[in-house]
PDB file of C-alpha atoms in Angstrom:
ATOM      1  CA  MET A 169      20.369 260.169 -53.184  1.00 92.00           C
ATOM      2  CA  LYS A 170      23.518 262.298 -52.902  1.00 98.00           C
ATOM      3  CA  LYS A 171      26.746 261.275 -54.577  1.00 98.00           C
ATOM      4  CA  ILE A 172      30.432 261.019 -53.498  1.00 98.00           C
ATOM      5  CA  LEU A 173      32.792 260.690 -56.484  1.00 98.00           C
ATOM      6  CA  VAL A 174      36.191 259.157 -55.641  1.00 98.00           C
ATOM      7  CA  VAL A 175      38.635 259.884 -58.491  1.00 98.00           C
ATOM      8  CA  GLY A 176      41.434 257.311 -58.586  1.00 98.00           C
ATOM      9  CA  LEU A 177      41.056 253.865 -56.971  1.00 98.00           C
ATOM     10  CA  GLY A 178      44.601 253.037 -55.914  1.00 96.00           C
ATOM     11  CA  LEU A 179      45.575 252.126 -52.428  1.00 96.00           C
ATOM     12  CA  ILE A 180      44.217 255.327 -50.780  1.00 97.00           C
ATOM     13  CA  GLY A 181      41.334 255.992 -53.118  1.00 98.00           C
ATOM     14  CA  GLY A 182      40.210 252.401 -53.151  1.00 98.00           C
ATOM     15  CA  SER A 183      40.420 252.221 -49.337  1.00 98.00           C
ATOM     16  CA  LEU A 184      38.473 255.448 -48.998  1.00 98.00           C
ATOM     17  CA  ALA A 185      35.767 254.327 -51.365  1.00 98.00           C
ATOM     18  CA  MET A 186      35.425 251.133 -49.352  1.00 98.00           C
ATOM     19  CA  ALA A 187      35.424 253.022 -46.049  1.00 98.00           C
ATOM     20  CA  LEU A 188      32.842 255.554 -47.212  1.00 98.00           C
ATOM     21  CA  ARG A 189      30.315 253.020 -48.463  1.00 98.00           C
ATOM     22  CA  GLY A 190      27.137 253.270 -46.397  1.00 98.00           C
ATOM     23  CA  PHE A 191      27.812 256.876 -45.355  1.00 98.00           C
ATOM     24  CA  GLU A 192      24.444 258.543 -44.697  1.00 98.00           C
ATOM     25  CA  ASP A 193      22.386 258.837 -47.890  1.00 97.00           C
ATOM     26  CA  PHE A 194      25.394 259.024 -50.286  1.00 98.00           C
ATOM     27  CA  GLU A 195      26.095 256.774 -53.231  1.00 98.00           C
ATOM     28  CA  VAL A 196      29.887 256.192 -53.635  1.00 98.00           C
ATOM     29  CA  VAL A 197      31.052 256.258 -57.224  1.00 98.00           C
ATOM     30  CA  GLY A 198      34.659 255.174 -58.034  1.00 98.00           C
ATOM     31  CA  ALA A 199      36.295 256.634 -61.168  1.00 98.00           C
ATOM     32  CA  VAL A 200      39.069 254.499 -62.778  1.00 98.00           C
ATOM     33  CA  ARG A 201      41.165 254.765 -65.898  1.00 96.00           C
ATOM     34  CA  SER A 202      42.060 251.124 -66.706  1.00 97.00           C
ATOM     35  CA  GLN A 203      40.016 248.027 -67.320  1.00 97.00           C
ATOM     36  CA  SER A 204      42.272 246.131 -64.946  1.00 97.00           C
ATOM     37  CA  THR A 205      41.485 248.498 -62.033  1.00 97.00           C
ATOM     38  CA  TYR A 206      37.789 248.438 -63.017  1.00 97.00           C
ATOM     39  CA  SER A 207      37.669 244.669 -62.830  1.00 97.00           C
ATOM     40  CA  LYS A 208      39.530 244.461 -59.562  1.00 97.00           C
ATOM     41  CA  ALA A 209      37.432 247.214 -57.975  1.00 98.00           C
ATOM     42  CA  ALA A 210      34.257 245.520 -59.152  1.00 97.00           C
ATOM     43  CA  GLU A 211      35.415 242.107 -57.715  1.00 97.00           C
ATOM     44  CA  ARG A 212      36.191 243.715 -54.371  1.00 96.00           C
ATOM     45  CA  HIS A 213      32.998 245.842 -54.304  1.00 96.00           C
ATOM     46  CA  ALA A 214      35.167 248.923 -53.750  1.00 97.00           C
ATOM     47  CA  ALA A 215      32.324 251.329 -54.565  1.00 98.00           C
ATOM     48  CA  ASP A 216      28.601 251.338 -55.133  1.00 98.00           C
ATOM     49  CA  ARG A 217      29.177 252.042 -58.772  1.00 98.00           C
ATOM     50  CA  LEU A 218      32.233 252.365 -61.080  1.00 98.00           C
ATOM     51  CA  THR A 219      32.861 254.665 -64.027  1.00 98.00           C
ATOM     52  CA  PHE A 220      35.502 255.445 -66.643  1.00 98.00           C
ATOM     53  CA  ASP A 221      34.033 258.956 -67.005  1.00 98.00           C
ATOM     54  CA  PRO A 222      34.670 261.164 -63.941  1.00 98.00           C
ATOM     55  CA  ALA A 223      33.978 264.320 -65.939  1.00 97.00           C
ATOM     56  CA  GLY A 224      30.471 263.086 -66.724  1.00 98.00           C
ATOM     57  CA  GLU A 225      29.821 262.473 -63.007  1.00 98.00           C
ATOM     58  CA  LEU A 226      30.920 265.865 -61.792  1.00 98.00           C
ATOM     59  CA  PRO A 227      27.750 267.913 -62.443  1.00 98.00           C
ATOM     60  CA  GLY A 228      25.864 265.590 -60.093  1.00 98.00           C
ATOM     61  CA  ALA A 229      28.570 264.996 -57.481  1.00 98.00           C
ATOM     62  CA  ASP A 230      27.940 266.588 -54.091  1.00 98.00           C
ATOM     63  CA  VAL A 231      31.416 265.490 -52.799  1.00 98.00           C
ATOM     64  CA  VAL A 232      34.470 264.887 -54.964  1.00 98.00           C
ATOM     65  CA  VAL A 233      37.565 263.144 -53.470  1.00 98.00           C
ATOM     66  CA  LEU A 234      40.681 263.504 -55.583  1.00 98.00           C
ATOM     67  CA  CYS A 235      43.047 260.500 -55.073  1.00 98.00           C
ATOM     68  CA  GLN A 236      45.571 260.928 -57.883  1.00 97.00           C
ATOM     69  CA  ASP A 237      49.186 261.894 -57.611  1.00 95.00           C
ATOM     70  CA  PRO A 238      49.852 265.651 -57.059  1.00 96.00           C
ATOM     71  CA  ALA A 239      50.198 266.470 -60.804  1.00 96.00           C
ATOM     72  CA  GLY A 240      47.046 264.494 -61.487  1.00 97.00           C
ATOM     73  CA  ILE A 241      45.071 266.368 -58.822  1.00 97.00           C
ATOM     74  CA  ILE A 242      46.346 269.809 -60.032  1.00 97.00           C
ATOM     75  CA  GLY A 243      45.585 268.893 -63.646  1.00 97.00           C
ATOM     76  CA  PHE A 244      42.108 267.590 -62.841  1.00 98.00           C
ATOM     77  CA  LEU A 245      41.181 270.784 -61.018  1.00 98.00           C
ATOM     78  CA  ARG A 246      42.302 272.987 -63.900  1.00 97.00           C
ATOM     79  CA  GLU A 247      40.786 270.853 -66.636  1.00 97.00           C
ATOM     80  CA  HIS A 248      37.382 270.419 -65.012  1.00 98.00           C
ATOM     81  CA  ARG A 249      37.035 273.648 -63.077  1.00 97.00           C
ATOM     82  CA  ASP A 250      33.739 274.525 -64.782  1.00 97.00           C
ATOM     83  CA  ARG A 251      32.172 271.024 -64.482  1.00 97.00           C
ATOM     84  CA  PHE A 252      31.894 270.828 -60.700  1.00 98.00           C
ATOM     85  CA  LYS A 253      28.418 271.106 -59.187  1.00 97.00           C
ATOM     86  CA  PRO A 254      27.843 274.526 -57.568  1.00 96.00           C
ATOM     87  CA  GLY A 255      27.984 274.213 -53.779  1.00 96.00           C
ATOM     88  CA  CYS A 256      29.870 270.906 -53.878  1.00 98.00           C
ATOM     89  CA  LEU A 257      32.763 269.989 -51.599  1.00 98.00           C
ATOM     90  CA  ILE A 258      36.063 268.850 -53.115  1.00 98.00           C
ATOM     91  CA  TRP A 259      38.867 267.342 -51.031  1.00 98.00           C
ATOM     92  CA  ASP A 260      42.052 265.621 -51.806  1.00 98.00           C
ATOM     93  CA  VAL A 261      44.574 263.156 -50.228  1.00 98.00           C
ATOM     94  CA  CYS A 262      47.799 264.649 -51.405  1.00 96.00           C
ATOM     95  CA  GLY A 263      50.882 264.618 -49.234  1.00 96.00           C
ATOM     96  CA  VAL A 264      51.629 268.324 -49.926  1.00 97.00           C
ATOM     97  CA  LYS A 265      49.074 270.960 -49.350  1.00 97.00           C
ATOM     98  CA  THR A 266      50.342 274.403 -50.292  1.00 97.00           C
ATOM     99  CA  ALA A 267      50.866 273.652 -53.996  1.00 96.00           C
ATOM    100  CA  VAL A 268      47.541 271.848 -54.313  1.00 97.00           C
ATOM    101  CA  MET A 269      45.589 274.575 -52.522  1.00 96.00           C
ATOM    102  CA  GLU A 270      47.160 277.206 -54.683  1.00 97.00           C
ATOM    103  CA  ALA A 271      46.093 275.281 -57.772  1.00 96.00           C
ATOM    104  CA  ALA A 272      42.533 275.055 -56.362  1.00 97.00           C
ATOM    105  CA  GLN A 273      42.228 278.817 -56.552  1.00 96.00           C
ATOM    106  CA  CYS A 274      41.236 278.285 -60.194  1.00 96.00           C
ATOM    107  CA  LEU A 275      37.884 277.008 -59.034  1.00 97.00           C
ATOM    108  CA  PRO A 276      34.768 279.228 -59.389  1.00 95.00           C
ATOM    109  CA  SER A 277      33.238 280.738 -56.265  1.00 93.00           C
ATOM    110  CA  GLY A 278      30.697 278.476 -54.646  1.00 91.00           C
ATOM    111  CA  VAL A 279      32.825 275.341 -55.259  1.00 96.00           C
ATOM    112  CA  ASN A 280      34.574 274.609 -51.961  1.00 96.00           C
ATOM    113  CA  PHE A 281      37.997 272.936 -51.939  1.00 98.00           C
ATOM    114  CA  ILE A 282      39.375 271.750 -48.577  1.00 98.00           C
ATOM    115  CA  GLY A 283      42.888 270.233 -48.457  1.00 98.00           C
ATOM    116  CA  CYS A 284      43.076 266.872 -46.658  1.00 98.00           C
ATOM    117  CA  HIS A 285      45.756 264.320 -45.913  1.00 98.00           C
ATOM    118  CA  PRO A 286      44.830 260.876 -44.485  1.00 97.00           C
ATOM    119  CA  MET A 287      47.891 259.816 -42.528  1.00 95.00           C
ATOM    120  CA  ALA A 288      47.736 256.134 -43.515  1.00 93.00           C
ATOM    121  CA  GLY A 289      49.379 253.907 -46.065  1.00 87.00           C
ATOM    122  CA  LYS A 290      51.365 250.805 -46.811  1.00 86.00           C
ATOM    123  CA  GLU A 291      54.549 249.938 -48.563  1.00 81.00           C
ATOM    124  CA  VAL A 292      52.553 248.500 -51.403  1.00 85.00           C
ATOM    125  CA  SER A 293      50.142 250.273 -53.774  1.00 90.00           C
ATOM    126  CA  GLY A 294      47.145 249.649 -56.012  1.00 94.00           C
ATOM    127  CA  ILE A 295      43.544 248.525 -55.607  1.00 97.00           C
ATOM    128  CA  ASP A 296      44.757 245.020 -54.785  1.00 95.00           C
ATOM    129  CA  ASN A 297      46.029 246.286 -51.456  1.00 95.00           C
ATOM    130  CA  ALA A 298      43.131 248.612 -50.598  1.00 97.00           C
ATOM    131  CA  GLU A 299      41.095 247.901 -47.477  1.00 97.00           C
ATOM    132  CA  GLY A 300      38.227 249.669 -45.814  1.00 97.00           C
ATOM    133  CA  THR A 301      39.884 249.500 -42.416  1.00 97.00           C
ATOM    134  CA  LEU A 302      43.055 251.261 -43.502  1.00 98.00           C
ATOM    135  CA  PHE A 303      42.244 254.558 -41.711  1.00 98.00           C
ATOM    136  CA  ARG A 304      41.157 253.232 -38.315  1.00 97.00           C
ATOM    137  CA  ASN A 305      42.851 255.189 -35.505  1.00 95.00           C
ATOM    138  CA  THR A 306      44.929 257.258 -37.867  1.00 96.00           C
ATOM    139  CA  HIS A 307      45.135 261.029 -38.240  1.00 95.00           C
ATOM    140  CA  PHE A 308      43.069 262.940 -40.739  1.00 97.00           C
ATOM    141  CA  ILE A 309      44.694 266.313 -41.422  1.00 97.00           C
ATOM    142  CA  VAL A 310      42.500 269.089 -42.780  1.00 98.00           C
ATOM    143  CA  THR A 311      43.757 272.407 -44.179  1.00 97.00           C
ATOM    144  CA  PRO A 312      40.703 274.619 -44.870  1.00 96.00           C
ATOM    145  CA  GLY A 313      41.028 277.643 -47.106  1.00 90.00           C
ATOM    146  CA  PRO A 314      39.422 280.990 -46.247  1.00 89.00           C
ATOM    147  CA  ALA A 315      36.204 280.045 -48.128  1.00 89.00           C
ATOM    148  CA  ALA A 316      35.659 276.810 -46.231  1.00 95.00           C
ATOM    149  CA  THR A 317      32.137 276.690 -44.807  1.00 95.00           C
ATOM    150  CA  ALA A 318      31.098 275.322 -41.404  1.00 96.00           C
ATOM    151  CA  GLU A 319      28.701 273.015 -43.216  1.00 97.00           C
ATOM    152  CA  HIS A 320      31.421 271.414 -45.287  1.00 97.00           C
ATOM    153  CA  LEU A 321      33.796 271.136 -42.376  1.00 97.00           C
ATOM    154  CA  GLU A 322      31.086 269.343 -40.409  1.00 98.00           C
ATOM    155  CA  LEU A 323      30.462 267.084 -43.407  1.00 98.00           C
ATOM    156  CA  LEU A 324      34.151 266.248 -43.515  1.00 98.00           C
ATOM    157  CA  ARG A 325      34.115 265.449 -39.793  1.00 98.00           C
ATOM    158  CA  ARG A 326      31.197 263.048 -40.237  1.00 98.00           C
ATOM    159  CA  MET A 327      32.961 261.328 -43.152  1.00 98.00           C
ATOM    160  CA  ALA A 328      36.100 260.987 -41.010  1.00 98.00           C
ATOM    161  CA  ASP A 329      34.059 259.479 -38.218  1.00 98.00           C
ATOM    162  CA  HIS A 330      32.471 257.017 -40.674  1.00 98.00           C
ATOM    163  CA  CYS A 331      35.928 255.973 -41.928  1.00 98.00           C
ATOM    164  CA  ARG A 332      36.978 255.464 -38.287  1.00 98.00           C
ATOM    165  CA  PHE A 333      39.856 257.931 -38.271  1.00 97.00           C
ATOM    166  CA  GLY A 334      41.291 258.384 -34.804  1.00 95.00           C
ATOM    167  CA  ASP A 335      41.166 262.182 -34.931  1.00 95.00           C
ATOM    168  CA  VAL A 336      40.768 265.165 -37.188  1.00 96.00           C
ATOM    169  CA  ILE A 337      43.504 267.797 -37.033  1.00 96.00           C
ATOM    170  CA  ILE A 338      42.995 271.284 -38.512  1.00 97.00           C
ATOM    171  CA  THR A 339      46.037 273.279 -39.510  1.00 97.00           C
ATOM    172  CA  THR A 340      47.376 275.537 -42.223  1.00 97.00           C
ATOM    173  CA  PRO A 341      48.815 274.224 -45.549  1.00 97.00           C
ATOM    174  CA  GLU A 342      52.205 275.772 -44.617  1.00 97.00           C
ATOM    175  CA  ARG A 343      52.292 274.128 -41.193  1.00 97.00           C
ATOM    176  CA  HIS A 344      51.262 270.773 -42.725  1.00 97.00           C
ATOM    177  CA  ASP A 345      54.018 270.938 -45.268  1.00 98.00           C
ATOM    178  CA  GLU A 346      56.627 271.880 -42.682  1.00 97.00           C
ATOM    179  CA  MET A 347      55.636 268.965 -40.436  1.00 96.00           C
ATOM    180  CA  ILE A 348      55.324 266.441 -43.241  1.00 97.00           C
ATOM    181  CA  ALA A 349      58.787 267.365 -44.541  1.00 98.00           C
ATOM    182  CA  TYR A 350      60.122 266.238 -41.177  1.00 97.00           C
ATOM    183  CA  THR A 351      57.876 263.355 -40.149  1.00 95.00           C
ATOM    184  CA  SER A 352      57.441 261.713 -43.600  1.00 96.00           C
ATOM    185  CA  GLN A 353      59.528 263.029 -46.474  1.00 97.00           C
ATOM    186  CA  LEU A 354      62.809 263.193 -44.505  1.00 98.00           C
ATOM    187  CA  MET A 355      62.264 259.593 -43.455  1.00 97.00           C
ATOM    188  CA  HIS A 356      61.882 258.614 -47.080  1.00 97.00           C
ATOM    189  CA  VAL A 357      65.042 260.519 -47.985  1.00 98.00           C
ATOM    190  CA  ILE A 358      66.947 258.568 -45.309  1.00 98.00           C
ATOM    191  CA  ALA A 359      65.530 255.240 -46.434  1.00 97.00           C
ATOM    192  CA  VAL A 360      66.379 255.684 -50.105  1.00 97.00           C
ATOM    193  CA  SER A 361      69.782 257.098 -49.275  1.00 97.00           C
ATOM    194  CA  VAL A 362      70.641 253.976 -47.242  1.00 96.00           C
ATOM    195  CA  CYS A 363      69.354 251.696 -50.041  1.00 96.00           C
ATOM    196  CA  ALA A 364      71.294 253.555 -52.684  1.00 96.00           C
ATOM    197  CA  ASP A 365      74.562 252.323 -51.151  1.00 94.00           C
ATOM    198  CA  GLU A 366      76.363 249.866 -53.480  1.00 91.00           C
ATOM    199  CA  GLY A 367      77.041 247.592 -50.480  1.00 90.00           C
ATOM    200  CA  LEU A 368      73.292 246.926 -49.881  1.00 92.00           C
ATOM    201  CA  PHE A 369      73.238 243.474 -51.462  1.00 92.00           C
ATOM    202  CA  SER A 370      76.420 242.336 -49.684  1.00 92.00           C
ATOM    203  CA  CYS A 371      74.532 242.698 -46.371  1.00 91.00           C
ATOM    204  CA  LYS A 372      72.031 239.959 -46.955  1.00 89.00           C
ATOM    205  CA  GLY A 373      71.664 237.834 -43.819  1.00 92.00           C
ATOM    206  CA  PHE A 374      72.972 240.573 -41.552  1.00 93.00           C
ATOM    207  CA  GLU A 375      69.917 242.878 -41.571  1.00 92.00           C
ATOM    208  CA  GLY A 376      68.568 243.511 -38.118  1.00 94.00           C
ATOM    209  CA  GLY A 377      65.225 244.912 -37.194  1.00 95.00           C
ATOM    210  CA  SER A 378      66.580 248.429 -37.078  1.00 96.00           C
ATOM    211  CA  PHE A 379      67.751 248.155 -40.715  1.00 95.00           C
ATOM    212  CA  ARG A 380      64.403 246.781 -41.865  1.00 94.00           C
ATOM    213  CA  ASP A 381      62.561 249.519 -39.911  1.00 94.00           C
ATOM    214  CA  CYS A 382      64.762 252.217 -41.354  1.00 95.00           C
ATOM    215  CA  THR A 383      64.482 251.073 -44.989  1.00 95.00           C
ATOM    216  CA  ARG A 384      60.776 249.971 -44.885  1.00 93.00           C
ATOM    217  CA  VAL A 385      59.584 252.846 -47.013  1.00 93.00           C
ATOM    218  CA  ALA A 386      62.430 252.832 -49.599  1.00 95.00           C
ATOM    219  CA  ALA A 387      60.456 250.730 -52.141  1.00 93.00           C
ATOM    220  CA  LEU A 388      58.472 253.817 -53.080  1.00 92.00           C
ATOM    221  CA  ASP A 389      56.908 255.084 -56.346  1.00 91.00           C
ATOM    222  CA  PRO A 390      59.722 257.183 -57.853  1.00 95.00           C
ATOM    223  CA  ALA A 391      57.444 259.284 -60.006  1.00 94.00           C
ATOM    224  CA  MET A 392      55.073 260.203 -57.181  1.00 94.00           C
ATOM    225  CA  TRP A 393      57.814 260.912 -54.663  1.00 96.00           C
ATOM    226  CA  THR A 394      59.723 262.994 -57.165  1.00 97.00           C
ATOM    227  CA  GLN A 395      56.605 265.227 -57.295  1.00 97.00           C
ATOM    228  CA  LEU A 396      56.192 265.238 -53.487  1.00 97.00           C
ATOM    229  CA  PHE A 397      59.833 266.176 -52.859  1.00 98.00           C
ATOM    230  CA  THR A 398      59.938 268.941 -55.459  1.00 97.00           C
ATOM    231  CA  LEU A 399      56.597 270.451 -54.652  1.00 97.00           C
ATOM    232  CA  ASN A 400      57.670 270.761 -50.998  1.00 97.00           C
ATOM    233  CA  ALA A 401      61.314 271.686 -51.743  1.00 97.00           C
ATOM    234  CA  PRO A 402      61.753 274.649 -49.367  1.00 96.00           C
ATOM    235  CA  ALA A 403      60.560 272.826 -46.251  1.00 97.00           C
ATOM    236  CA  LEU A 404      62.245 269.522 -47.228  1.00 98.00           C
ATOM    237  CA  CYS A 405      65.590 271.174 -47.972  1.00 98.00           C
ATOM    238  CA  GLN A 406      65.538 272.893 -44.551  1.00 98.00           C
ATOM    239  CA  VAL A 407      65.095 269.656 -42.622  1.00 98.00           C
ATOM    240  CA  VAL A 408      67.572 267.774 -44.822  1.00 98.00           C
ATOM    241  CA  GLY A 409      70.084 270.555 -44.117  1.00 98.00           C
ATOM    242  CA  ALA A 410      69.517 270.295 -40.359  1.00 98.00           C
ATOM    243  CA  LEU A 411      70.018 266.515 -40.556  1.00 98.00           C
ATOM    244  CA  GLU A 412      73.265 266.945 -42.486  1.00 98.00           C
ATOM    245  CA  GLU A 413      74.528 269.158 -39.716  1.00 98.00           C
ATOM    246  CA  ARG A 414      73.617 266.621 -36.960  1.00 98.00           C
ATOM    247  CA  LEU A 415      75.282 263.817 -39.005  1.00 98.00           C
ATOM    248  CA  ARG A 416      78.388 266.002 -39.334  1.00 98.00           C
ATOM    249  CA  GLN A 417      78.467 266.450 -35.513  1.00 98.00           C
ATOM    250  CA  TYR A 418      78.138 262.656 -34.973  1.00 98.00           C
ATOM    251  CA  ARG A 419      80.862 261.910 -37.470  1.00 98.00           C
ATOM    252  CA  GLN A 420      83.180 264.474 -35.884  1.00 98.00           C
ATOM    253  CA  ALA A 421      82.632 263.069 -32.416  1.00 98.00           C
ATOM    254  CA  ILE A 422      83.210 259.533 -33.617  1.00 98.00           C
ATOM    255  CA  GLU A 423      86.303 260.384 -35.680  1.00 98.00           C
ATOM    256  CA  THR A 424      87.961 262.336 -32.834  1.00 98.00           C
ATOM    257  CA  GLY A 425      86.990 259.810 -30.169  1.00 98.00           C
ATOM    258  CA  ASP A 426      85.132 262.485 -28.242  1.00 98.00           C
ATOM    259  CA  ARG A 427      83.213 260.079 -26.075  1.00 98.00           C
ATOM    260  CA  GLU A 428      81.828 262.827 -23.888  1.00 98.00           C
ATOM    261  CA  ALA A 429      80.267 264.728 -26.755  1.00 97.00           C
ATOM    262  CA  LEU A 430      78.980 261.525 -28.382  1.00 98.00           C
ATOM    263  CA  SER A 431      77.411 260.312 -25.086  1.00 98.00           C
ATOM    264  CA  ALA A 432      75.775 263.700 -24.588  1.00 98.00           C
ATOM    265  CA  MET A 433      74.230 263.645 -28.099  1.00 98.00           C
ATOM    266  CA  LEU A 434      73.040 260.086 -27.730  1.00 98.00           C
ATOM    267  CA  ALA A 435      71.532 260.813 -24.322  1.00 98.00           C
ATOM    268  CA  CYS A 436      69.755 263.874 -25.624  1.00 97.00           C
ATOM    269  CA  ALA A 437      68.207 261.992 -28.564  1.00 97.00           C
ATOM    270  CA  SER A 438      67.314 258.994 -26.455  1.00 98.00           C
ATOM    271  CA  GLY A 439      65.648 261.209 -23.826  1.00 97.00           C
ATOM    272  CA  ARG A 440      63.572 262.959 -26.452  1.00 96.00           C
ATOM    273  CA  LYS A 441      62.388 259.656 -27.973  1.00 96.00           C
ATOM    274  CA  LYS A 442      61.456 258.269 -24.540  1.00 96.00           C
ATOM    275  CA  GLN A 443      59.592 261.490 -23.727  1.00 95.00           C
ATOM    276  CA  ILE A 444      57.468 261.462 -26.873  1.00 92.00           C
ATOM    277  CA  ASP A 445      56.666 257.768 -26.323  1.00 93.00           C
ATOM    278  CA  LEU A 446      55.675 258.482 -22.777  1.00 93.00           C
ATOM    279  CA  GLU A 447      53.356 261.384 -23.834  1.00 90.00           C
ATOM    280  CA  ARG A 448      51.753 259.142 -26.436  1.00 85.00           C
ATOM    281  CA  ALA A 449      51.242 256.310 -24.010  1.00 88.00           C
ATOM    282  CA  ARG A 450      49.760 258.804 -21.566  1.00 86.00           C
ATOM    283  CA  GLY A 451      47.296 259.988 -24.206  1.00 76.00           C
ATOM    284  CA  ASP A 452      48.655 263.530 -24.330  1.00 71.00           C
ATOM    285  CA  ASP A 453      47.981 263.745 -28.127  1.00 57.00           C
ATOM    286  CA  VAL A 454      44.222 263.702 -27.562  1.00 48.00           C
ATOM    287  CA  ARG A 455      41.725 264.429 -30.309  1.00 49.00           C
ATOM    288  CA  PRO A 456      41.671 268.168 -31.078  1.00 47.00           C
ATOM    289  CA  ALA A 457      38.376 270.036 -31.344  1.00 47.00           C
ATOM    290  CA  PHE A 458      37.159 270.262 -34.959  1.00 48.00           C
TER     291      PHE A 458
END
């Protein structure tokens, strides 16, 4: 029997281990660090087998899925670069790709690293909140390096199908980081900026749905998001700067009472939102070819 080793059974790793169980002729092994996570993962049958020793499992692992934070993934690759099974596939779940794929260059030839990003999650973390259905109908982004083989890409596609991802999108690490800076990281910057206001607690009872939607992701893991923001600083700073300019334009129109300019800006933004919703409802973002 072949082996998939999932390193880190938090929300994403635990959910992936659950989703991957029963995949072809693979045994799913979950690697954990704490007794608490071990006990919870065992109770929930998160994997076929659990271990405290990922390094000892590496020589026999055909697929390794790294589900730590960015620093943990980079450190694991460097520390265990000579323990991976020749010909194995390694993929990760990190929200930044360029920095992680650069770190993966330390791996010996014949060990194939492919950057991945499952576009799924919750506002809560940990194995307690993991579920095997987390990835259904979500995007699975893949950023292959130049050494990626057709065999391993096909294996990834089959794993994605087994986990019930809605589609598999192949792109470059740079393009991924540019898009994620806008669609994910900027949204987190907005949410935490709103919640950093000293007047937050004076608003209790007056929060509408738009406030709750805007601030939904603010209860984040500060250590992890510090890493994500700083590792993707160039792309994130660019989109933050563009937002600052748009906010300045809105403030100027409101302060000066320029109703014409304000109406034009609102109409433009509203039209773009309606257009993207229409395209999605029409099914324009169909599954790309792998």
